[in-house]
Coordinates of C-alpha atoms in Angstrom, one line a residue:
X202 CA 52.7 9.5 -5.7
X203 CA 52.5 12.8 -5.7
X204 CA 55.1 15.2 -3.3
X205 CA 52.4 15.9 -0.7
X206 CA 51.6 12.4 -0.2
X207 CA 52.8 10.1 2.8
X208 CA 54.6 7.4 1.7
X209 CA 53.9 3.7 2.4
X210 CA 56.1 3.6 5.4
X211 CA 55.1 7.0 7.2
X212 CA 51.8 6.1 6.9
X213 CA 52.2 2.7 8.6
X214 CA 54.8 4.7 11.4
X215 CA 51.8 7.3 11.7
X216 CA 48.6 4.2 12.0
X217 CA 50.9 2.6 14.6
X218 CA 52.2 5.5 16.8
X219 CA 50.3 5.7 20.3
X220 CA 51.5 9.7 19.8
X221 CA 49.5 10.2 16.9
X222 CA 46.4 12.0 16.9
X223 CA 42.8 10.9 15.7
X224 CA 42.3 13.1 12.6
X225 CA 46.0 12.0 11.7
X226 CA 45.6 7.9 12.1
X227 CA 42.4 8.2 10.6
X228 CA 44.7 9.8 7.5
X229 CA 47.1 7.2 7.7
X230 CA 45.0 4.8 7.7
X231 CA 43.2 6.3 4.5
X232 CA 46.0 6.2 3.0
X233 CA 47.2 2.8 3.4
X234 CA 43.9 1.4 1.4
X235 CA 44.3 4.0 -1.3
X236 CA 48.1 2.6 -1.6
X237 CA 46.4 -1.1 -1.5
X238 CA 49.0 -1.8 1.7
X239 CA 45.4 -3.4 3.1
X240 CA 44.8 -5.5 2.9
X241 CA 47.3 -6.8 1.7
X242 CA 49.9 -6.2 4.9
X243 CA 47.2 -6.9 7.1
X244 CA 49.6 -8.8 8.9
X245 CA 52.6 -6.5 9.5
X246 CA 53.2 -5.1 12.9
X247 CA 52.8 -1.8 12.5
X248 CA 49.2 -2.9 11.3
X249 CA 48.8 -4.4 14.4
X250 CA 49.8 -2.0 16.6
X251 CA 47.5 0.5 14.8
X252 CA 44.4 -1.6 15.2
X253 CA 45.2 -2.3 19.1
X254 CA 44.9 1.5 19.4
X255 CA 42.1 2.1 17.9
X256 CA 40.5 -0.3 20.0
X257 CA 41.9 1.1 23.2
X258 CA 40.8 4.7 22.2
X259 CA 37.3 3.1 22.1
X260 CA 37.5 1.9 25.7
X261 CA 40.0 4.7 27.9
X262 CA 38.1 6.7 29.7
X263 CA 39.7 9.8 29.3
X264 CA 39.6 10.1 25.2
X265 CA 37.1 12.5 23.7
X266 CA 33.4 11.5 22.9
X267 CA 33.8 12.6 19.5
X268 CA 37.5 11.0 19.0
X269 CA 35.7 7.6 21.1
X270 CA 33.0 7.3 17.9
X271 CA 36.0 8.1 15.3
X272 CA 38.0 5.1 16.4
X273 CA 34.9 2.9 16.6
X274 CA 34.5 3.5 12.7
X275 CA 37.9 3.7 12.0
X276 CA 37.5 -0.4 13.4
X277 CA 34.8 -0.9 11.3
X278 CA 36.5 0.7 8.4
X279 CA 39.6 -1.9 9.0
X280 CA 37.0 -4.9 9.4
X281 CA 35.6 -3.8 6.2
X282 CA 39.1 -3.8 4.4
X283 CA 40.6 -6.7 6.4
X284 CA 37.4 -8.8 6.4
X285 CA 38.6 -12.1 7.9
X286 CA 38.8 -9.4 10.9
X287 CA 35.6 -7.9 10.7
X288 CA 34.2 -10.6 13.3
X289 CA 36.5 -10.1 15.5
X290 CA 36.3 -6.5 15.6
X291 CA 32.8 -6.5 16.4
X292 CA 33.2 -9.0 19.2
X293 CA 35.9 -6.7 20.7
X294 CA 33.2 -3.7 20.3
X295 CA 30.8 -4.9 21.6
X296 CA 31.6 -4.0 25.6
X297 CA 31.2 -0.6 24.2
X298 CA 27.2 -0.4 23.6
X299 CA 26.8 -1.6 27.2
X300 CA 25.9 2.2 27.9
X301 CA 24.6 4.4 25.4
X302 CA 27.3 6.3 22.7
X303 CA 27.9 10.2 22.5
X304 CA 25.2 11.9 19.7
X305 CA 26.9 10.6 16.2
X306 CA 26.7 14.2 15.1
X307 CA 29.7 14.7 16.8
X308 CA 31.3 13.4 13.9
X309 CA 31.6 15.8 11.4
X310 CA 32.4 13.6 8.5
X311 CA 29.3 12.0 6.9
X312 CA 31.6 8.6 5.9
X313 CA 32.7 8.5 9.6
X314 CA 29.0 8.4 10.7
X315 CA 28.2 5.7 8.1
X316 CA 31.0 3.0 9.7
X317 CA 29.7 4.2 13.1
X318 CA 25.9 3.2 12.3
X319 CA 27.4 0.0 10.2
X320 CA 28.8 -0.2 13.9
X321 CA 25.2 -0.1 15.4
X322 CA 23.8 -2.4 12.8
X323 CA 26.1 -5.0 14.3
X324 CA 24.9 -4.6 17.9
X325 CA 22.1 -5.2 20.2
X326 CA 20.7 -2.9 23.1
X327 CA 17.8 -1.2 24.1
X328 CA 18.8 2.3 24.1
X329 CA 19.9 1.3 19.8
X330 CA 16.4 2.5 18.8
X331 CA 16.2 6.1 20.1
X332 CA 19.5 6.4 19.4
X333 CA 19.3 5.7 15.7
X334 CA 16.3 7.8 15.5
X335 CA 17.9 10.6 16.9
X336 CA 20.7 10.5 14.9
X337 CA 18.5 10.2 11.9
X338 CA 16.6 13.3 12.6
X339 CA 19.8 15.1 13.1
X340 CA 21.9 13.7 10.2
X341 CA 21.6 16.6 7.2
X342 CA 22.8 15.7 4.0
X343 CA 24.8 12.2 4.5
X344 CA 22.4 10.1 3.0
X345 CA 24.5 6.9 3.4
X346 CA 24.5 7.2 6.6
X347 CA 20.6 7.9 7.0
X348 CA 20.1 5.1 4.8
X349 CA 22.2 3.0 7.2
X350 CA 20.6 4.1 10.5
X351 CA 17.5 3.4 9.3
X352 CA 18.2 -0.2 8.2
X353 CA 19.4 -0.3 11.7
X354 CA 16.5 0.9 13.4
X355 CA 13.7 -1.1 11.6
X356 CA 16.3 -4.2 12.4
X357 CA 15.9 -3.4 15.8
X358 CA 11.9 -2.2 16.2
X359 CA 9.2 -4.8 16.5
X360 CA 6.9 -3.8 14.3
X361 CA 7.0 -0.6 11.9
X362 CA 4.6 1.4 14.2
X363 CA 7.1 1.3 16.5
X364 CA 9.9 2.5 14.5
X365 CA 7.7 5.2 12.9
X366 CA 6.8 6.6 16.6
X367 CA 10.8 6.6 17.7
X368 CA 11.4 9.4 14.6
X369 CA 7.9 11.1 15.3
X370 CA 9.5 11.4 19.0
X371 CA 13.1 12.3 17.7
X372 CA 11.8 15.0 15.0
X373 CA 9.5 16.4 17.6
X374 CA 12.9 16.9 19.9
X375 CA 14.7 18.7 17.0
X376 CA 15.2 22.1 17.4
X377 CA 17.5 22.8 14.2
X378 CA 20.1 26.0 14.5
X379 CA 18.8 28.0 11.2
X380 CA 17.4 30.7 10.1
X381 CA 14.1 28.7 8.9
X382 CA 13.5 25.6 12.0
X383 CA 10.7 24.4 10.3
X384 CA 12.3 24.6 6.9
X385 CA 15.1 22.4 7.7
X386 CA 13.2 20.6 9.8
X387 CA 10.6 19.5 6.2
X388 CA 13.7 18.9 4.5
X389 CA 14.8 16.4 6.7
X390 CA 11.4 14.5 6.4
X391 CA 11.5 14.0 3.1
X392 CA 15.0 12.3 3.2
X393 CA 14.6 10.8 6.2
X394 CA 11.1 9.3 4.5
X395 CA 13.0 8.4 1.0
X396 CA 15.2 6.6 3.1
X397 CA 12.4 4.3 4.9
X398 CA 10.8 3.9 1.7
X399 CA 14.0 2.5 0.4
X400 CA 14.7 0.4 3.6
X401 CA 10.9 -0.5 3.9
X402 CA 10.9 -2.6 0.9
X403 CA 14.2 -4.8 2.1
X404 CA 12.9 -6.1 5.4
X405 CA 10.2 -8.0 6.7
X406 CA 8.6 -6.4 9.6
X407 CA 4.8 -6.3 10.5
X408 CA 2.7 -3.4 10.3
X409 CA 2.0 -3.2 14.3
X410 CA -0.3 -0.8 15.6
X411 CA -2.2 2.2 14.2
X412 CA 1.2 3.2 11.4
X413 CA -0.9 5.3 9.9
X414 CA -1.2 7.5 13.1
X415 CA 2.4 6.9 13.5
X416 CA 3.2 8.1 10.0
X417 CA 0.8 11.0 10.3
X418 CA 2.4 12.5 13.8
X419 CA 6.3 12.0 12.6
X420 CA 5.2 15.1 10.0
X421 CA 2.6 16.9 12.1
X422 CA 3.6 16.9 15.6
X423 CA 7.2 18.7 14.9
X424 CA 5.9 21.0 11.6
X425 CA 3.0 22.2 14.6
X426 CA 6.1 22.9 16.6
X427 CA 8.7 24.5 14.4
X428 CA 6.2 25.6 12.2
X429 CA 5.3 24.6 8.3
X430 CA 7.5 25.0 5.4
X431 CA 6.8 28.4 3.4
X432 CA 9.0 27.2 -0.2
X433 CA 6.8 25.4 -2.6
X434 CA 9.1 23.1 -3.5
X435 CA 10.4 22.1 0.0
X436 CA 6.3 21.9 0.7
X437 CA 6.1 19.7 -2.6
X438 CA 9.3 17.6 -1.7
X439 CA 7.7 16.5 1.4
X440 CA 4.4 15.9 0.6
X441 CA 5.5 13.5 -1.8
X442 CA 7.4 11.2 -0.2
X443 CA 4.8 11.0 2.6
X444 CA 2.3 10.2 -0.2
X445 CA 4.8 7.6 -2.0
X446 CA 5.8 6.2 1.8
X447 CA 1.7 5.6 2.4
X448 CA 1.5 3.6 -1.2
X449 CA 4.8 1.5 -0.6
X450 CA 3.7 0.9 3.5
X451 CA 0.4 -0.4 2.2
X452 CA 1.7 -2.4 -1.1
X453 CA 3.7 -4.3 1.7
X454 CA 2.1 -4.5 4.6
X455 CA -1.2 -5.6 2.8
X456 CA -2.9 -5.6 6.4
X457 CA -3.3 -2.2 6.2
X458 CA -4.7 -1.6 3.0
X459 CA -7.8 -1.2 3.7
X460 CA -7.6 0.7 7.2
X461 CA -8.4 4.7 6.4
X462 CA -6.3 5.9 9.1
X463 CA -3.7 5.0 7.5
X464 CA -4.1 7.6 4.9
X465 CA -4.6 10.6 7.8
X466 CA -1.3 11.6 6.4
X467 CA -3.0 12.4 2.9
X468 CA -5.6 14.7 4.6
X469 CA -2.6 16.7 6.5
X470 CA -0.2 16.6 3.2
X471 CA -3.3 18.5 1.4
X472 CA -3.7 21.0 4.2
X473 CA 0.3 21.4 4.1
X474 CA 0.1 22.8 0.9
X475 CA -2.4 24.9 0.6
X476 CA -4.9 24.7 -2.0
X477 CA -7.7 24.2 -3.4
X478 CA -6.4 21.5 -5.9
X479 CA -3.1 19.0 -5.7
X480 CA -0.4 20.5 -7.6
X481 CA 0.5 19.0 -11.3
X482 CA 4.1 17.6 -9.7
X483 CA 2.1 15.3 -7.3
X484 CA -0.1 13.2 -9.8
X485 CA 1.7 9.8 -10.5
X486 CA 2.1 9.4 -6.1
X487 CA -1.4 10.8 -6.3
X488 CA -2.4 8.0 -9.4
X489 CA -0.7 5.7 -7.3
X490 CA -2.8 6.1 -3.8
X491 CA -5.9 6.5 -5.6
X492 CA -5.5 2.8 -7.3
X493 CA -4.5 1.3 -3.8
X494 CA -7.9 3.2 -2.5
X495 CA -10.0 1.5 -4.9
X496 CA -8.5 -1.8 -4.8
X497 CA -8.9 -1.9 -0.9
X498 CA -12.7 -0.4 -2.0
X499 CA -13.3 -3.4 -3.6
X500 CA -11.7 -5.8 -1.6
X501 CA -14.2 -4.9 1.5
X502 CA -17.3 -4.5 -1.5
X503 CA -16.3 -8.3 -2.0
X504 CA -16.7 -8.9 1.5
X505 CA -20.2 -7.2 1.4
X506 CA -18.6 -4.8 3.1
X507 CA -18.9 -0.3 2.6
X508 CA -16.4 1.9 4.6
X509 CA -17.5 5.1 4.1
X510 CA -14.6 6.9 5.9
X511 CA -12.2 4.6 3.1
X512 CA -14.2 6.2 0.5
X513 CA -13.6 9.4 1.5
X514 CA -10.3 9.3 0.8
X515 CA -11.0 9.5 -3.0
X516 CA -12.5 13.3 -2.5
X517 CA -8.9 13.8 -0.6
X518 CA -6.8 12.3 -3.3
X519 CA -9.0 14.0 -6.1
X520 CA -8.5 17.6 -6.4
X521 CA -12.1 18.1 -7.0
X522 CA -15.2 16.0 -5.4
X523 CA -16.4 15.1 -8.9
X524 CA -13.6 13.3 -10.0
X525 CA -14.3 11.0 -6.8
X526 CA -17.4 10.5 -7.5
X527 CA -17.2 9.7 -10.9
X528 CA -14.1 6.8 -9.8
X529 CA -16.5 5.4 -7.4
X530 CA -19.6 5.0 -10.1
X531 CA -16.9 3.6 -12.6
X532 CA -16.0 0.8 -10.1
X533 CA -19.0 -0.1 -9.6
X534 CA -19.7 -0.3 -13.2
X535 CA -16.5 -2.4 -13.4
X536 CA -16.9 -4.8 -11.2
X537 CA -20.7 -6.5 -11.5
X538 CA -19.8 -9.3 -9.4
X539 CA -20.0 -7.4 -6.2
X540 CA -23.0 -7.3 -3.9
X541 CA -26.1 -4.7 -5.1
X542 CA -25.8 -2.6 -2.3
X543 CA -21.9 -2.2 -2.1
X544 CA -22.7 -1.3 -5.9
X545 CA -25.9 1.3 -5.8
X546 CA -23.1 2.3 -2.1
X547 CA -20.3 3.5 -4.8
X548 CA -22.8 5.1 -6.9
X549 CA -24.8 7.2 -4.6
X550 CA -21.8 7.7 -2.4
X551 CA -23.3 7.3 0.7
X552 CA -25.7 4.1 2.1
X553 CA -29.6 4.4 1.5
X554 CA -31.4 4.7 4.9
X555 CA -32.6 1.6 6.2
X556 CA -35.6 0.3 6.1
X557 CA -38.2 -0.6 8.5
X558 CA -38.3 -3.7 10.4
X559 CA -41.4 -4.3 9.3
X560 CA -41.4 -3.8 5.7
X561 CA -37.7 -5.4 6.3
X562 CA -39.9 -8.5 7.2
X563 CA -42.2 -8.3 3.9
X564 CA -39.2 -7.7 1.8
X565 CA -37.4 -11.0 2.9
X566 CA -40.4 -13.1 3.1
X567 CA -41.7 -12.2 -0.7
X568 CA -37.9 -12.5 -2.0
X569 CA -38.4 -16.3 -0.7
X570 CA -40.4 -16.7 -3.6
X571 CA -38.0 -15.0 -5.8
X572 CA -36.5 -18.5 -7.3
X573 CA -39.7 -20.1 -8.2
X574 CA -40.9 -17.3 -10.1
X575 CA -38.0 -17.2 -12.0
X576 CA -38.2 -20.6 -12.5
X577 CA -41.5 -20.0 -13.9
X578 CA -40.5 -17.2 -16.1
X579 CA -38.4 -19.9 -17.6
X580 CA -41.2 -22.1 -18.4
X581 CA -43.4 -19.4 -18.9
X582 CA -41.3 -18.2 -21.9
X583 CA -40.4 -21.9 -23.3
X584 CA -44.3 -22.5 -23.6
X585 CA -44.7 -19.2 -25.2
X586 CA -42.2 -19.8 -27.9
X587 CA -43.7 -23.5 -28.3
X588 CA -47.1 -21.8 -28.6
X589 CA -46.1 -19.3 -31.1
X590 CA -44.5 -21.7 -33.2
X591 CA -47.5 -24.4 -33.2
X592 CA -50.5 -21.7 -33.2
X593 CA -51.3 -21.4 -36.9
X594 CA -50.1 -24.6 -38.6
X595 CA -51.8 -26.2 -35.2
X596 CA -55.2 -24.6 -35.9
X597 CA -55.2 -24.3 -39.7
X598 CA -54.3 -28.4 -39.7
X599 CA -57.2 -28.8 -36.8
X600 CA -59.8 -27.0 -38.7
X601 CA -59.4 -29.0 -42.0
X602 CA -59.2 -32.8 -40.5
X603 CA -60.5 -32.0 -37.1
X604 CA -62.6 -28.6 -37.1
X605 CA -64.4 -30.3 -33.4
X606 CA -60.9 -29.9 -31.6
X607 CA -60.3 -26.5 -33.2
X608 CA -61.8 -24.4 -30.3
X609 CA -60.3 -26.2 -27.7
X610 CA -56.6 -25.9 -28.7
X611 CA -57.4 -22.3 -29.6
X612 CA -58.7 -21.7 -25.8
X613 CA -55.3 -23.8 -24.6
X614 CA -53.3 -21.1 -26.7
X615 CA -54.7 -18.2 -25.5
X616 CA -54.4 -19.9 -21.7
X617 CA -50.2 -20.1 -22.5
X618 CA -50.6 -16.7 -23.5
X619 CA -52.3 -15.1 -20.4
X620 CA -50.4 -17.2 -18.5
X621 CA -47.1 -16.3 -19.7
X622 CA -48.0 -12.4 -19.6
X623 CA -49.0 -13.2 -16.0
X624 CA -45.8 -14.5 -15.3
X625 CA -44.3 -12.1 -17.1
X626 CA -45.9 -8.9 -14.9
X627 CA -45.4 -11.3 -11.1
X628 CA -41.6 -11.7 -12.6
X629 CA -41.5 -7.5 -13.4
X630 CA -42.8 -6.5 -10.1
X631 CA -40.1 -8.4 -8.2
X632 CA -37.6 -6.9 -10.7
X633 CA -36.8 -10.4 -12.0
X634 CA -35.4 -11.2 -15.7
X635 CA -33.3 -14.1 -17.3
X636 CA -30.0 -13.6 -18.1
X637 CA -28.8 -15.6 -21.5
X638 CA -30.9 -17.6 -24.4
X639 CA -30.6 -21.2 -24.4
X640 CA -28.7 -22.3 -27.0
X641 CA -26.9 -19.0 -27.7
X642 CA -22.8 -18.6 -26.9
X643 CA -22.5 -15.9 -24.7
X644 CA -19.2 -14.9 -22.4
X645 CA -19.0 -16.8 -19.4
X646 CA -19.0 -14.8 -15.6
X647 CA -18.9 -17.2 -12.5
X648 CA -21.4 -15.0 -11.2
X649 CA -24.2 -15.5 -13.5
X650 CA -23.4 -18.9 -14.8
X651 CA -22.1 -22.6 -13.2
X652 CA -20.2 -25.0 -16.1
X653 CA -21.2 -27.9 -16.6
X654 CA -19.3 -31.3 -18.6
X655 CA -16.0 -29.4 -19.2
X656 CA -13.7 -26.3 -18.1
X657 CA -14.0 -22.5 -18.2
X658 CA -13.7 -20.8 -21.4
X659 CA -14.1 -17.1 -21.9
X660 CA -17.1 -17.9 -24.4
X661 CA -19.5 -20.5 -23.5
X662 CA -23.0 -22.0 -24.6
X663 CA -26.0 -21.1 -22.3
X664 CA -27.8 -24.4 -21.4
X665 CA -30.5 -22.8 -18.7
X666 CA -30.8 -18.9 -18.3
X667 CA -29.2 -17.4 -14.8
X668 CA -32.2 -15.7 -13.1
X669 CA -31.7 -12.0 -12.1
X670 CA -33.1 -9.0 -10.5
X671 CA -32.9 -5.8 -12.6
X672 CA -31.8 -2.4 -11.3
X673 CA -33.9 0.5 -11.6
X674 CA -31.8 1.4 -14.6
X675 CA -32.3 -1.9 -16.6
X676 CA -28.9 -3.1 -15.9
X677 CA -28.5 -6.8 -14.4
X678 CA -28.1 -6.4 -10.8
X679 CA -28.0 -9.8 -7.6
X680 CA -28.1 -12.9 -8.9
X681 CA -31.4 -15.3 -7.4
X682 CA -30.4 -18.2 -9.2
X683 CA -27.2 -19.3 -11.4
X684 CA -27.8 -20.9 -14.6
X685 CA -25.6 -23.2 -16.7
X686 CA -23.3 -23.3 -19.4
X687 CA -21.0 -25.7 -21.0

């Protein structure tokens, strides 16, 4: 113990003493965990005493506000250290959240306004929520404590919407005392945002309504206000843990994945800083969003579905509209199994005009027939092959031992012939080809192919040839009718 230090016993005379001030108990009462006194003497008197004075500070109405929230974390501080009383405490604090507490920035010590939110984590009232949010927006560098207010707040919101809107409308109050409001103001985003992300992750809490607007007006509404950040890295700082929030909001809350507005925030982060391109520091966040884009791209494309405000949010994430375009071809090239016009969709970027009603009509009525003449491609081509196998040994044995039958099997081979180049130009005008060679192994895709007399394996032997239509670049587009392996 060094000479300035309180001993054991001055600091329990100083915890116990109704005389002593607040900045001077709290002291003592530091002191007496460093020493190990608690807990433990938990049970001496002069403990006690101490802790019955804390509590009445919390309660008499003529103590300070700011010495009022000291001694309610000074009890949480004992219930932590003493935690066979930490139950107790919070039962005997709980009369004081009846009405709502002084602002928790009254406190100037960031540890002090850690055990107070710890105190709000423990108790329930509708004036919490605001509160917490407040104090959030206002908090500057005790990260602790954010963290903890914010645990408190999403414990205490019904949805994440909710909490979202309660900081948009806290930040949008702030009016910080600095040279820079708008600086400080960005700065306090980004924590406040690294601290929801690490919250978010920890509690189960629905999306609720419209979080992307939420999460798009807690920046914009009080930037608009106090005005935008001017430092790059404070600009840079923000933007990407609003881009980092957006991926972990929608690699949670999987509801949203797929809902462009909640991406606004992307659109405003570009605009924030600047230019014509993303800077270099924002490309894994940027990586990240622009996988969870194309995923939720190909969920709805699986659905037959194309939401051309989603895949606009490629050109935002993409520093330049090429890039975009090129992702959305290369999914589409990807992924085979999804509908024709979701496909030719991510290629041309934008849907082909409808057609008319009328030639909508002829179009469904001739793809009716679609099946059957695939299914006589099939046998078009099996009597072909047959054909050319048996034309010259066929004829040459005809015209030795029966020369009378020889032109009539040469008139039925020519007939397979034409007929299978007839087929063959009906099946081309409708676009329509077989996929897979009987009797060849070839790798097996549940959307070509159904198995047959066993289970899946990545290669598999084609027993009847899927019929397909083409696209206009000769690569296998819809499937009219599956064939079958085993």
């Amino acid at each position: 113990m060094t000479a300035d230090a309180p001993s054991t016993a001055e600091s329990l005379s100083a915890f116990s003493s109704a005389a002593t001030a607040a900045a001077e108990r709290r002291a003592a009462l530091t002191a007496l965990i460093t020493a190990k006194v608690l807990p433990k003497q938990a049970d001496d008197p002069a403990v006690a005493q101490g802790r019955a004075h804390l509590l009445a500070l919390v309660f008499a109405s003529d103590t300070a506000p700011e010495h009022r929230l000291l001694a309610i974390a000074e009890c949480i501080r004992l219930g932590q250290v003493v935690k066979r009383w930490a139950p107790e405490i919070a039962q005997q604090l709980r009369p004081a959240f009846a009405q709502e507490l002084p602002a928790m920035q009254l406190l100037t010590d960031a540890d002090d306004r850690l055990n107070l939110a710890r105190a709000c984590a423990l108790m329930s009232a509708a004036w919490l929520p605001a509160y917490l949010a407040k104090a959030i927006a206002e908090e500057e560098t005790g990260e602790k404590a954010r963290t903890e207010m914010m645990a408190a707040l999403l414990a205490r919101s019904p949805d994440l919407a909710t909490a979202l809107r309660e900081l948009a409308n806290a930040f949008q109050a702030l009016r910080p005392s600095t040279e820079d409001p708008g600086e400080t103001a960005a700065k306090r985003l980004a924590r406040t945002l690294a601290a929801l992300r690490n919250t978010l992750l920890e509690v189960e809490l629905d999306a609720g309504d419209e979080p992307g607007k939420a999460l798009y007006e807690m920046l914009a509404l009080p930037l608009s206000d106090l005005g935008k950040p001017q430092t790059e890295k404070v600009q840079i700082d923000l933007v990407r843990e609003a881009l980092l929030t957006v991926h972990d909001i929608v690699r949670t809350r999987i509801s949203v994945v797929a809902d462009p507005e909640m991406y606004s925030v992307v659109g405003y982060c570009r605009r924030l800083i600047g230019s014509t391109s993303w800077p270099k520091e924002l490309n894994n966040p940027l990586e990240r969003l622009i996988t969870d884009v194309s995923e939720a791209l190909i969920l709805l494309g699986r659905q037959g579905q194309c939401d051309q405000a989603l895949l606009g949010q490629l050109d935002v994430l993409c520093s330049h509209s090429e890039r975009a375009r090129a992702l959305a071809r290369d999914l589409a090239a990807k992924h085979p199994e999804l509908p024709e016009d979701v496909r030719d969709w991510l290629e041309r970027g934008r849907m082909r005009v409808a057609r008319q009603a009328s030639e909508s009509a002829i179009e469904a009525a001739a793809s009716n027939a679609d099946e059957s003449i695939g299914l006589a491609l099939q046998a078009a081509r099996r009597a072909r092959a047959v054909r050319d196998n048996l034309n010259e040994p066929l004829l040459a044995n005809l015209e030795i031992y029966e020369p009378t039958m020889a032109p009539a099997a040469r008139e039925l081979m020519d007939r397979v012939q034409a007929l299978a180049v007839q087929v063959e130009q009906a099946a081309s005008l409708r676009a329509l080809d077989l996929y897979g060679v009987p009797g060849e192994e070839i790798e097996m895709s549940p959307k070509f192919f159904t198995v047959v007399g066993g289970t899946p394996r990545q290669r598999m032997l084609v027993k009847q040839p899927a019929i397909v239509r083409k696209r206009p670049d000769g690569s296998v587009g819809d499937v009219i009718a599956k064939g079958i392996v085993e």
